[in-house]
mmCIF file of C-alpha atoms in Angstrom:
data_model
loop_
_atom_site.group_PDB
_atom_site.id
_atom_site.type_symbol
_atom_site.label_atom_id
_atom_site.label_comp_id
_atom_site.label_asym_id
_atom_site.label_seq_id
_atom_site.Cartn_x
_atom_site.Cartn_y
_atom_site.Cartn_z
ATOM 1 C CA MET A 1 18.522 50.687 -7.138
ATOM 2 C CA LEU A 2 15.867 52.120 -4.850
ATOM 3 C CA TYR A 3 12.259 52.626 -5.923
ATOM 4 C CA ILE A 4 8.995 53.505 -4.199
ATOM 5 C CA GLY A 5 5.627 51.974 -5.077
ATOM 6 C CA LEU A 6 2.316 53.626 -4.175
ATOM 7 C CA MET A 7 -1.046 51.946 -4.408
ATOM 8 C CA SER A 8 -4.550 53.089 -3.505
ATOM 9 C CA GLY A 9 -7.124 50.526 -4.507
ATOM 10 C CA THR A 10 -10.823 49.987 -4.949
ATOM 11 C CA SER A 11 -11.399 49.852 -1.192
ATOM 12 C CA LEU A 12 -10.720 53.639 -1.049
ATOM 13 C CA ASP A 13 -9.283 53.342 2.464
ATOM 14 C CA GLY A 14 -5.847 54.893 1.983
ATOM 15 C CA VAL A 15 -2.486 54.627 0.254
ATOM 16 C CA ASP A 16 0.027 51.837 0.803
ATOM 17 C CA GLY A 17 3.666 52.578 0.094
ATOM 18 C CA ALA A 18 6.723 50.364 -0.242
ATOM 19 C CA LEU A 19 10.422 51.204 -0.452
ATOM 20 C CA VAL A 20 12.174 48.559 -2.530
ATOM 21 C CA ASP A 21 15.737 47.724 -3.581
ATOM 22 C CA PHE A 22 16.088 46.000 -6.962
ATOM 23 C CA SER A 23 19.546 44.536 -7.473
ATOM 24 C CA ASP A 24 21.324 41.554 -9.014
ATOM 25 C CA GLU A 25 20.694 39.728 -5.758
ATOM 26 C CA GLY A 26 16.933 40.112 -6.130
ATOM 27 C CA THR A 27 14.089 42.194 -4.729
ATOM 28 C CA ARG A 28 14.354 43.450 -1.143
ATOM 29 C CA SER A 29 11.739 45.444 0.747
ATOM 30 C CA LEU A 30 13.275 48.184 2.887
ATOM 31 C CA GLY A 31 10.095 49.472 4.473
ATOM 32 C CA ASP A 32 6.397 50.134 4.111
ATOM 33 C CA ALA A 33 3.970 52.856 5.121
ATOM 34 C CA TYR A 34 0.256 53.484 5.137
ATOM 35 C CA ILE A 35 -1.603 56.808 5.048
ATOM 36 C CA PRO A 36 -5.380 56.586 5.619
ATOM 37 C CA PHE A 37 -7.716 58.779 3.620
ATOM 38 C CA PRO A 38 -9.978 61.174 5.513
ATOM 39 C CA ALA A 39 -13.698 60.522 5.192
ATOM 40 C CA SER A 40 -14.122 63.585 2.968
ATOM 41 C CA LEU A 41 -11.640 62.298 0.381
ATOM 42 C CA ARG A 42 -13.171 58.820 0.466
ATOM 43 C CA ALA A 43 -16.565 60.393 -0.213
ATOM 44 C CA ASP A 44 -15.185 62.458 -3.096
ATOM 45 C CA LEU A 45 -13.522 59.414 -4.654
ATOM 46 C CA MET A 46 -16.653 57.330 -4.258
ATOM 47 C CA ALA A 47 -18.791 60.023 -5.891
ATOM 48 C CA LEU A 48 -16.443 60.093 -8.891
ATOM 49 C CA GLN A 49 -17.094 56.402 -9.528
ATOM 50 C CA SER A 50 -20.286 57.391 -11.338
ATOM 51 C CA ALA A 51 -21.420 60.251 -13.553
ATOM 52 C CA GLY A 52 -22.201 63.545 -11.853
ATOM 53 C CA GLN A 53 -22.247 67.297 -12.184
ATOM 54 C CA ASN A 54 -19.011 69.279 -12.662
ATOM 55 C CA GLU A 55 -16.940 66.094 -12.855
ATOM 56 C CA ILE A 56 -13.859 67.634 -14.479
ATOM 57 C CA GLU A 57 -13.270 70.143 -11.685
ATOM 58 C CA ARG A 58 -14.171 67.678 -8.945
ATOM 59 C CA GLU A 59 -11.786 65.124 -10.399
ATOM 60 C CA ALA A 60 -8.910 67.625 -10.602
ATOM 61 C CA LEU A 61 -9.396 68.784 -7.022
ATOM 62 C CA ALA A 62 -9.647 65.213 -5.733
ATOM 63 C CA ALA A 63 -6.479 64.297 -7.641
ATOM 64 C CA ASN A 64 -4.592 67.091 -5.901
ATOM 65 C CA GLN A 65 -5.838 65.892 -2.503
ATOM 66 C CA LEU A 66 -4.922 62.315 -3.352
ATOM 67 C CA VAL A 67 -1.400 63.221 -4.422
ATOM 68 C CA ARG A 68 -0.735 65.165 -1.234
ATOM 69 C CA HIS A 69 -1.461 61.951 0.657
ATOM 70 C CA TYR A 70 0.856 60.118 -1.736
ATOM 71 C CA ALA A 71 3.576 62.672 -0.955
ATOM 72 C CA ASP A 72 3.010 62.199 2.784
ATOM 73 C CA CYS A 73 3.434 58.450 2.303
ATOM 74 C CA VAL A 74 6.701 59.000 0.420
ATOM 75 C CA ALA A 75 7.966 61.298 3.198
ATOM 76 C CA MET A 76 7.095 58.654 5.803
ATOM 77 C CA LEU A 77 8.937 55.948 3.868
ATOM 78 C CA LEU A 78 12.039 58.093 3.484
ATOM 79 C CA GLY A 79 11.969 59.275 7.089
ATOM 80 C CA ASN A 80 11.553 55.780 8.510
ATOM 81 C CA ALA A 81 14.420 54.451 6.388
ATOM 82 C CA GLY A 82 16.702 57.467 6.879
ATOM 83 C CA ILE A 83 17.055 57.875 3.110
ATOM 84 C CA VAL A 84 17.060 61.128 1.112
ATOM 85 C CA ALA A 85 14.892 61.691 -1.954
ATOM 86 C CA ASP A 86 17.926 61.839 -4.266
ATOM 87 C CA ALA A 87 18.602 58.164 -3.513
ATOM 88 C CA ILE A 88 15.311 57.077 -5.123
ATOM 89 C CA VAL A 89 15.337 56.337 -8.860
ATOM 90 C CA ALA A 90 11.585 56.678 -9.303
ATOM 91 C CA ILE A 91 8.144 56.391 -7.743
ATOM 92 C CA GLY A 92 5.590 54.058 -9.316
ATOM 93 C CA ALA A 93 2.236 55.747 -8.633
ATOM 94 C CA HIS A 94 -0.821 53.809 -9.727
ATOM 95 C CA GLY A 95 -3.401 56.512 -9.030
ATOM 96 C CA GLN A 96 -7.016 55.899 -8.034
ATOM 97 C CA THR A 97 -9.156 54.031 -10.545
ATOM 98 C CA ILE A 98 -12.458 55.865 -11.019
ATOM 99 C CA ARG A 99 -13.582 54.281 -14.303
ATOM 100 C CA HIS A 100 -12.448 51.056 -15.929
ATOM 101 C CA ARG A 101 -13.984 50.353 -19.323
ATOM 102 C CA PRO A 102 -11.424 48.495 -21.446
ATOM 103 C CA GLU A 103 -14.223 47.252 -23.709
ATOM 104 C CA LEU A 104 -14.633 50.913 -24.701
ATOM 105 C CA GLY A 105 -10.889 51.427 -24.995
ATOM 106 C CA PHE A 106 -10.144 53.355 -21.798
ATOM 107 C CA THR A 107 -9.293 53.109 -18.141
ATOM 108 C CA ARG A 108 -8.979 56.185 -15.939
ATOM 109 C CA GLN A 109 -6.805 56.501 -12.857
ATOM 110 C CA LEU A 110 -7.229 59.773 -10.996
ATOM 111 C CA ASN A 111 -3.756 61.188 -10.358
ATOM 112 C CA ASN A 112 -1.560 64.276 -10.680
ATOM 113 C CA PRO A 113 1.931 62.839 -11.190
ATOM 114 C CA ALA A 114 3.361 66.244 -12.100
ATOM 115 C CA LEU A 115 2.385 67.540 -8.655
ATOM 116 C CA LEU A 116 3.767 64.388 -7.019
ATOM 117 C CA ALA A 117 7.139 64.926 -8.735
ATOM 118 C CA GLU A 118 7.070 68.546 -7.593
ATOM 119 C CA LEU A 119 6.248 67.693 -3.981
ATOM 120 C CA THR A 120 8.745 64.842 -3.621
ATOM 121 C CA GLY A 121 11.630 65.854 -5.900
ATOM 122 C CA ILE A 122 11.595 62.313 -7.361
ATOM 123 C CA ASP A 123 10.853 61.048 -10.869
ATOM 124 C CA VAL A 124 7.324 59.642 -11.089
ATOM 125 C CA ILE A 125 6.147 56.800 -13.328
ATOM 126 C CA ALA A 126 2.357 56.890 -13.704
ATOM 127 C CA ASP A 127 -0.411 55.964 -16.164
ATOM 128 C CA LEU A 128 0.570 52.307 -15.926
ATOM 129 C CA ARG A 129 -2.540 50.742 -17.439
ATOM 130 C CA SER A 130 -3.423 52.683 -20.573
ATOM 131 C CA ARG A 131 -0.691 51.299 -22.860
ATOM 132 C CA ASP A 132 -1.947 47.768 -22.323
ATOM 133 C CA VAL A 133 -5.505 48.934 -23.097
ATOM 134 C CA ALA A 134 -4.246 50.702 -26.237
ATOM 135 C CA ALA A 135 -2.754 47.365 -27.301
ATOM 136 C CA GLY A 136 -6.154 45.693 -26.995
ATOM 137 C CA GLY A 137 -5.718 44.466 -23.419
ATOM 138 C CA GLN A 138 -7.766 44.800 -20.271
ATOM 139 C CA GLY A 139 -5.132 46.906 -18.515
ATOM 140 C CA ALA A 140 -5.753 44.677 -15.491
ATOM 141 C CA PRO A 141 -4.736 42.866 -13.519
ATOM 142 C CA LEU A 142 -1.109 44.000 -13.803
ATOM 143 C CA VAL A 143 0.200 42.266 -10.680
ATOM 144 C CA PRO A 144 0.559 38.731 -12.170
ATOM 145 C CA ALA A 145 3.833 39.695 -13.906
ATOM 146 C CA PHE A 146 5.223 40.778 -10.532
ATOM 147 C CA HIS A 147 3.844 37.683 -8.830
ATOM 148 C CA GLN A 148 5.689 35.563 -11.376
ATOM 149 C CA ALA A 149 8.916 37.484 -10.798
ATOM 150 C CA ILE A 150 9.030 36.991 -7.024
ATOM 151 C CA PHE A 151 6.722 34.087 -6.128
ATOM 152 C CA ASN A 152 7.244 31.590 -8.957
ATOM 153 C CA LEU A 153 8.532 28.130 -7.960
ATOM 154 C CA PRO A 154 9.559 26.080 -11.023
ATOM 155 C CA GLY A 155 7.793 22.762 -11.282
ATOM 156 C CA HIS A 156 4.983 23.802 -8.936
ATOM 157 C CA THR A 157 1.642 25.505 -9.524
ATOM 158 C CA ARG A 158 0.911 28.374 -7.170
ATOM 159 C CA VAL A 159 -2.148 30.615 -6.933
ATOM 160 C CA LEU A 160 -1.853 34.194 -5.683
ATOM 161 C CA ALA A 161 -5.206 35.677 -4.724
ATOM 162 C CA ASN A 162 -5.371 39.422 -4.205
ATOM 163 C CA ILE A 163 -8.482 40.464 -2.286
ATOM 164 C CA GLY A 164 -8.808 44.229 -2.381
ATOM 165 C CA GLY A 165 -12.004 46.036 -3.296
ATOM 166 C CA ILE A 166 -12.072 43.647 -6.258
ATOM 167 C CA SER A 167 -10.507 40.166 -6.207
ATOM 168 C CA ASN A 168 -8.068 38.824 -8.764
ATOM 169 C CA ILE A 169 -5.937 35.737 -9.158
ATOM 170 C CA SER A 170 -2.557 34.941 -10.637
ATOM 171 C CA VAL A 171 -1.998 31.286 -11.493
ATOM 172 C CA LEU A 172 1.707 30.540 -11.727
ATOM 173 C CA HIS A 173 1.648 27.250 -13.586
ATOM 174 C CA ALA A 174 4.271 24.547 -13.117
ATOM 175 C CA ASP A 175 5.370 24.910 -16.754
ATOM 176 C CA GLY A 176 6.226 28.598 -16.263
ATOM 177 C CA THR A 177 3.126 30.053 -17.920
ATOM 178 C CA VAL A 178 0.913 32.543 -16.101
ATOM 179 C CA THR A 179 -2.809 33.178 -16.283
ATOM 180 C CA GLY A 180 -4.977 35.474 -14.224
ATOM 181 C CA TYR A 181 -7.936 37.854 -14.155
ATOM 182 C CA ASP A 182 -10.354 39.710 -11.901
ATOM 183 C CA THR A 183 -12.666 37.154 -10.317
ATOM 184 C CA GLY A 184 -15.329 39.550 -9.008
ATOM 185 C CA PRO A 185 -16.071 41.409 -5.766
ATOM 186 C CA GLY A 186 -13.509 41.464 -3.017
ATOM 187 C CA ASN A 187 -14.129 43.784 -0.076
ATOM 188 C CA ALA A 188 -15.993 46.565 -1.876
ATOM 189 C CA LEU A 189 -19.554 45.307 -1.370
ATOM 190 C CA MET A 190 -18.864 44.158 2.195
ATOM 191 C CA ASP A 191 -17.290 47.509 3.076
ATOM 192 C CA GLY A 192 -20.203 49.439 1.624
ATOM 193 C CA TRP A 193 -22.753 47.334 3.487
ATOM 194 C CA VAL A 194 -21.077 47.616 6.888
ATOM 195 C CA LEU A 195 -20.623 51.371 6.394
ATOM 196 C CA GLN A 196 -24.333 51.724 5.591
ATOM 197 C CA HIS A 197 -25.507 49.750 8.621
ATOM 198 C CA LEU A 198 -22.847 50.143 11.316
ATOM 199 C CA GLY A 199 -21.059 53.298 10.215
ATOM 200 C CA GLN A 200 -17.759 51.426 10.107
ATOM 201 C CA PRO A 201 -15.412 51.559 7.087
ATOM 202 C CA TYR A 202 -14.942 47.777 7.067
ATOM 203 C CA ASP A 203 -15.981 44.623 8.913
ATOM 204 C CA ALA A 204 -12.918 44.141 11.125
ATOM 205 C CA ASN A 205 -11.819 40.502 10.970
ATOM 206 C CA GLY A 206 -15.227 39.620 9.516
ATOM 207 C CA ALA A 207 -16.686 39.742 13.034
ATOM 208 C CA TRP A 208 -20.079 41.101 11.956
ATOM 209 C CA ALA A 209 -20.393 38.611 9.102
ATOM 210 C CA ALA A 210 -19.684 35.822 11.604
ATOM 211 C CA THR A 211 -22.872 36.747 13.513
ATOM 212 C CA GLY A 212 -25.043 36.232 10.433
ATOM 213 C CA GLN A 213 -26.233 33.315 8.335
ATOM 214 C CA VAL A 214 -25.738 32.980 4.581
ATOM 215 C CA ILE A 215 -28.975 33.404 2.607
ATOM 216 C CA PRO A 216 -28.664 30.613 -0.009
ATOM 217 C CA ALA A 217 -31.211 31.995 -2.480
ATOM 218 C CA LEU A 218 -29.637 35.458 -2.395
ATOM 219 C CA LEU A 219 -26.170 33.986 -2.826
ATOM 220 C CA ALA A 220 -27.340 32.021 -5.855
ATOM 221 C CA GLU A 221 -28.840 35.166 -7.358
ATOM 222 C CA LEU A 222 -25.634 37.130 -6.801
ATOM 223 C CA LEU A 223 -23.527 34.369 -8.340
ATOM 224 C CA ASN A 224 -25.830 34.285 -11.349
ATOM 225 C CA ASP A 225 -24.276 37.456 -12.736
ATOM 226 C CA PRO A 226 -22.903 36.737 -16.232
ATOM 227 C CA TYR A 227 -19.489 38.169 -15.335
ATOM 228 C CA PHE A 228 -18.495 35.117 -13.318
ATOM 229 C CA ASP A 229 -18.726 32.776 -16.315
ATOM 230 C CA LEU A 230 -17.077 35.092 -18.851
ATOM 231 C CA PRO A 231 -13.871 33.651 -20.287
ATOM 232 C CA ALA A 232 -10.559 35.361 -19.605
ATOM 233 C CA PRO A 233 -9.096 37.837 -20.260
ATOM 234 C CA LYS A 234 -11.470 39.900 -18.188
ATOM 235 C CA SER A 235 -11.397 42.642 -15.574
ATOM 236 C CA THR A 236 -13.980 44.493 -13.559
ATOM 237 C CA GLY A 237 -14.510 47.091 -10.842
ATOM 238 C CA ARG A 238 -17.104 49.340 -9.276
ATOM 239 C CA ASP A 239 -18.412 49.987 -12.790
ATOM 240 C CA LEU A 240 -20.247 46.653 -12.352
ATOM 241 C CA PHE A 241 -20.158 45.593 -8.696
ATOM 242 C CA HIS A 242 -21.603 48.617 -6.910
ATOM 243 C CA ALA A 243 -24.343 49.429 -4.399
ATOM 244 C CA ASP A 244 -27.084 49.687 -7.040
ATOM 245 C CA TRP A 245 -26.130 46.241 -8.363
ATOM 246 C CA LEU A 246 -26.487 44.811 -4.859
ATOM 247 C CA ASN A 247 -29.712 46.687 -4.118
ATOM 248 C CA SER A 248 -31.311 45.352 -7.298
ATOM 249 C CA LYS A 249 -30.701 41.814 -6.010
ATOM 250 C CA LEU A 250 -31.854 42.659 -2.479
ATOM 251 C CA SER A 251 -35.198 43.970 -3.691
ATOM 252 C CA ASN A 252 -36.494 40.396 -3.539
ATOM 253 C CA TYR A 253 -35.386 40.026 0.094
ATOM 254 C CA PRO A 254 -36.954 42.946 1.996
ATOM 255 C CA LEU A 255 -36.863 41.105 5.333
ATOM 256 C CA ALA A 256 -33.232 40.030 5.139
ATOM 257 C CA LYS A 257 -31.284 40.815 8.281
ATOM 258 C CA PRO A 258 -28.287 43.086 7.649
ATOM 259 C CA ALA A 259 -25.852 40.681 9.339
ATOM 260 C CA ASP A 260 -27.161 37.852 7.140
ATOM 261 C CA VAL A 261 -26.554 39.976 4.042
ATOM 262 C CA GLN A 262 -22.996 40.621 5.248
ATOM 263 C CA ALA A 263 -22.460 36.888 5.716
ATOM 264 C CA THR A 264 -23.804 36.316 2.203
ATOM 265 C CA LEU A 265 -21.516 38.964 0.693
ATOM 266 C CA THR A 266 -18.545 37.346 2.430
ATOM 267 C CA GLN A 267 -19.562 34.023 0.931
ATOM 268 C CA LEU A 268 -19.984 35.663 -2.493
ATOM 269 C CA THR A 269 -16.364 36.801 -2.468
ATOM 270 C CA ALA A 270 -15.138 33.404 -1.287
ATOM 271 C CA ALA A 271 -17.292 31.391 -3.695
ATOM 272 C CA SER A 272 -16.503 33.449 -6.802
ATOM 273 C CA LEU A 273 -12.797 33.386 -5.984
ATOM 274 C CA ALA A 274 -12.817 29.645 -5.327
ATOM 275 C CA HIS A 275 -14.729 29.001 -8.570
ATOM 276 C CA ALA A 276 -11.977 30.742 -10.528
ATOM 277 C CA ILE A 277 -9.184 28.959 -8.643
ATOM 278 C CA LEU A 278 -10.708 25.520 -9.202
ATOM 279 C CA ARG A 279 -11.257 26.308 -12.870
ATOM 280 C CA ASP A 280 -7.755 27.566 -13.639
ATOM 281 C CA GLY A 281 -5.471 26.549 -10.773
ATOM 282 C CA ALA A 282 -6.889 23.227 -9.589
ATOM 283 C CA THR A 283 -3.450 21.577 -9.364
ATOM 284 C CA ALA A 284 -2.129 24.133 -6.874
ATOM 285 C CA GLU A 285 -1.317 22.876 -3.401
ATOM 286 C CA THR A 286 -1.550 26.298 -1.793
ATOM 287 C CA VAL A 287 -3.423 29.550 -2.366
ATOM 288 C CA TYR A 288 -1.527 32.578 -1.063
ATOM 289 C CA VAL A 289 -3.758 35.549 -0.242
ATOM 290 C CA CYS A 290 -2.752 39.210 -0.176
ATOM 291 C CA GLY A 291 -4.644 42.481 0.130
ATOM 292 C CA GLY A 292 -7.012 43.549 2.870
ATOM 293 C CA GLY A 293 -9.028 40.350 2.591
ATOM 294 C CA ALA A 294 -6.119 38.410 4.074
ATOM 295 C CA GLN A 295 -6.898 40.141 7.395
ATOM 296 C CA ASN A 296 -10.541 38.964 7.374
ATOM 297 C CA ALA A 297 -10.692 35.710 9.335
ATOM 298 C CA SER A 298 -14.294 34.979 8.314
ATOM 299 C CA LEU A 299 -13.450 35.416 4.640
ATOM 300 C CA MET A 300 -10.271 33.336 4.847
ATOM 301 C CA ALA A 301 -12.192 30.539 6.571
ATOM 302 C CA ALA A 302 -14.971 30.690 3.966
ATOM 303 C CA LEU A 303 -12.401 30.495 1.165
ATOM 304 C CA ALA A 304 -10.683 27.514 2.798
ATOM 305 C CA ARG A 305 -14.009 25.682 3.037
ATOM 306 C CA GLN A 306 -14.521 26.222 -0.684
ATOM 307 C CA LEU A 307 -11.090 24.748 -1.503
ATOM 308 C CA PRO A 308 -10.831 21.331 0.181
ATOM 309 C CA GLY A 309 -7.413 19.812 -0.343
ATOM 310 C CA MET A 310 -5.708 23.192 -0.796
ATOM 311 C CA ALA A 311 -3.964 25.168 1.896
ATOM 312 C CA VAL A 312 -5.040 28.810 2.179
ATOM 313 C CA GLU A 313 -2.414 31.117 3.651
ATOM 314 C CA SER A 314 -1.409 34.749 3.433
ATOM 315 C CA THR A 315 1.652 35.795 1.457
ATOM 316 C CA ALA A 316 3.409 36.247 4.800
ATOM 317 C CA ALA A 317 4.216 32.545 4.413
ATOM 318 C CA LEU A 318 6.330 33.556 1.392
ATOM 319 C CA GLY A 319 8.041 36.358 3.279
ATOM 320 C CA VAL A 320 5.922 39.278 2.037
ATOM 321 C CA ALA A 321 3.277 40.924 4.206
ATOM 322 C CA PRO A 322 -0.118 40.807 2.446
ATOM 323 C CA SER A 323 -0.549 44.575 2.812
ATOM 324 C CA GLN A 324 2.713 45.242 0.925
ATOM 325 C CA VAL A 325 2.290 43.141 -2.210
ATOM 326 C CA GLU A 326 0.496 45.639 -4.468
ATOM 327 C CA ALA A 327 2.706 48.587 -3.519
ATOM 328 C CA LEU A 328 5.748 46.396 -4.180
ATOM 329 C CA ALA A 329 4.248 45.512 -7.560
ATOM 330 C CA PHE A 330 3.998 49.157 -8.606
ATOM 331 C CA ALA A 331 7.574 49.809 -7.505
ATOM 332 C CA TRP A 332 8.522 46.838 -9.704
ATOM 333 C CA LEU A 333 6.554 48.274 -12.634
ATOM 334 C CA ALA A 334 8.416 51.583 -12.219
ATOM 335 C CA TRP A 335 11.716 49.673 -12.262
ATOM 336 C CA ARG A 336 10.635 47.838 -15.401
ATOM 337 C CA PHE A 337 9.794 51.163 -17.053
ATOM 338 C CA THR A 338 13.206 52.651 -16.291
ATOM 339 C CA GLN A 339 14.828 49.534 -17.734
ATOM 340 C CA ARG A 340 12.528 49.809 -20.775
ATOM 341 C CA LYS A 341 11.281 46.295 -20.110
ATOM 342 C CA PRO A 342 7.657 45.178 -20.514
ATOM 343 C CA GLY A 343 5.396 45.107 -17.476
ATOM 344 C CA ASN A 344 2.336 43.325 -18.838
ATOM 345 C CA LEU A 345 1.556 39.688 -19.589
ATOM 346 C CA PRO A 346 -0.532 39.278 -22.758
ATOM 347 C CA THR A 347 -1.687 35.847 -21.497
ATOM 348 C CA VAL A 348 -3.354 37.717 -18.624
ATOM 349 C CA THR A 349 -4.587 40.990 -20.112
ATOM 350 C CA GLY A 350 -5.179 39.922 -23.711
ATOM 351 C CA ALA A 351 -2.949 42.676 -25.125
ATOM 352 C CA GLN A 352 -1.485 42.169 -28.595
ATOM 353 C CA GLY A 353 1.988 41.795 -27.121
ATOM 354 C CA LEU A 354 4.455 42.776 -24.441
ATOM 355 C CA ARG A 355 4.514 46.513 -23.737
ATOM 356 C CA VAL A 356 6.533 48.921 -21.619
ATOM 357 C CA LEU A 357 3.970 50.445 -19.258
ATOM 358 C CA GLY A 358 3.842 53.962 -17.876
ATOM 359 C CA ALA A 359 4.742 57.573 -18.529
ATOM 360 C CA LEU A 360 7.600 59.551 -16.976
ATOM 361 C CA TYR A 361 7.155 62.804 -15.036
ATOM 362 C CA PRO A 362 10.709 63.968 -14.247
ATOM 363 C CA ARG A 363 11.482 65.624 -10.927
#
């Protein structure tokens, strides 16, 4: 059974797509694609992260733009694989998170799944987080259930670390249980800082951060945020870790060099992630990293230094490219929906029980 997963995350850089075959023999990736967002759409999505004028119309127009990029990604996947739309059971389309406030009972993913079904001629499964929130959960992270399905090794503890705009971990314990949560900033603060100072969308390979020096006092102040010590279940996003949050900390460091701030933000991501791993997955031999952060050599090195005795590798070592994991996960969630099987893990999200996630928009 063929499914497509689409994921655009907190980094706001573009949409990742995966074409996946789910069968009795297991899960097999048949192809992947990436469509970058134009600067104008990135700006619109960033502006919708906070309150503003005429939000309802701006959100609707941005959703339509977003979905046209989703449709382009689907067309690329089908074209590359030589497969027609009728062969696909469903698309799992996460949408673009613009607000995440589970403590208030809602999470909002900008999307127009009806338009996506119209443009592609394929059933669309969307709104994948709100049922978990309705059941008292965080609605995030959702990927640990997928990580368990494809990466679990009985008798061994493994940690999967996803470093997108926000970082999260899945701890696949040796006894078969799974825990996980958002650990804090991933690439979002680093990307914003390098865009502000160098006009680049991200710090390629962490090269700019490597020219700077960590500012210990600033790092300590950043790590002092109460979020890092909150017990799980917990999730976060740009609602907390945003430019104003960073600027409030930087006000005490007016002479800080921009490259040194970038080095400190890189260390913040590594240190907060390592703190969570050592707290909940200390018996793991290896940490497998996916998401854009896996391509950042400075960040990967900083994480390895924080985890002596553990190997730090990308999920490529497990046969899955780090850029594909989240899109694969949302294809898997669409498959679970069509089988009417739960997609959440209450031990991760805190929901009252297992729930089938998503809503169907027929072609």
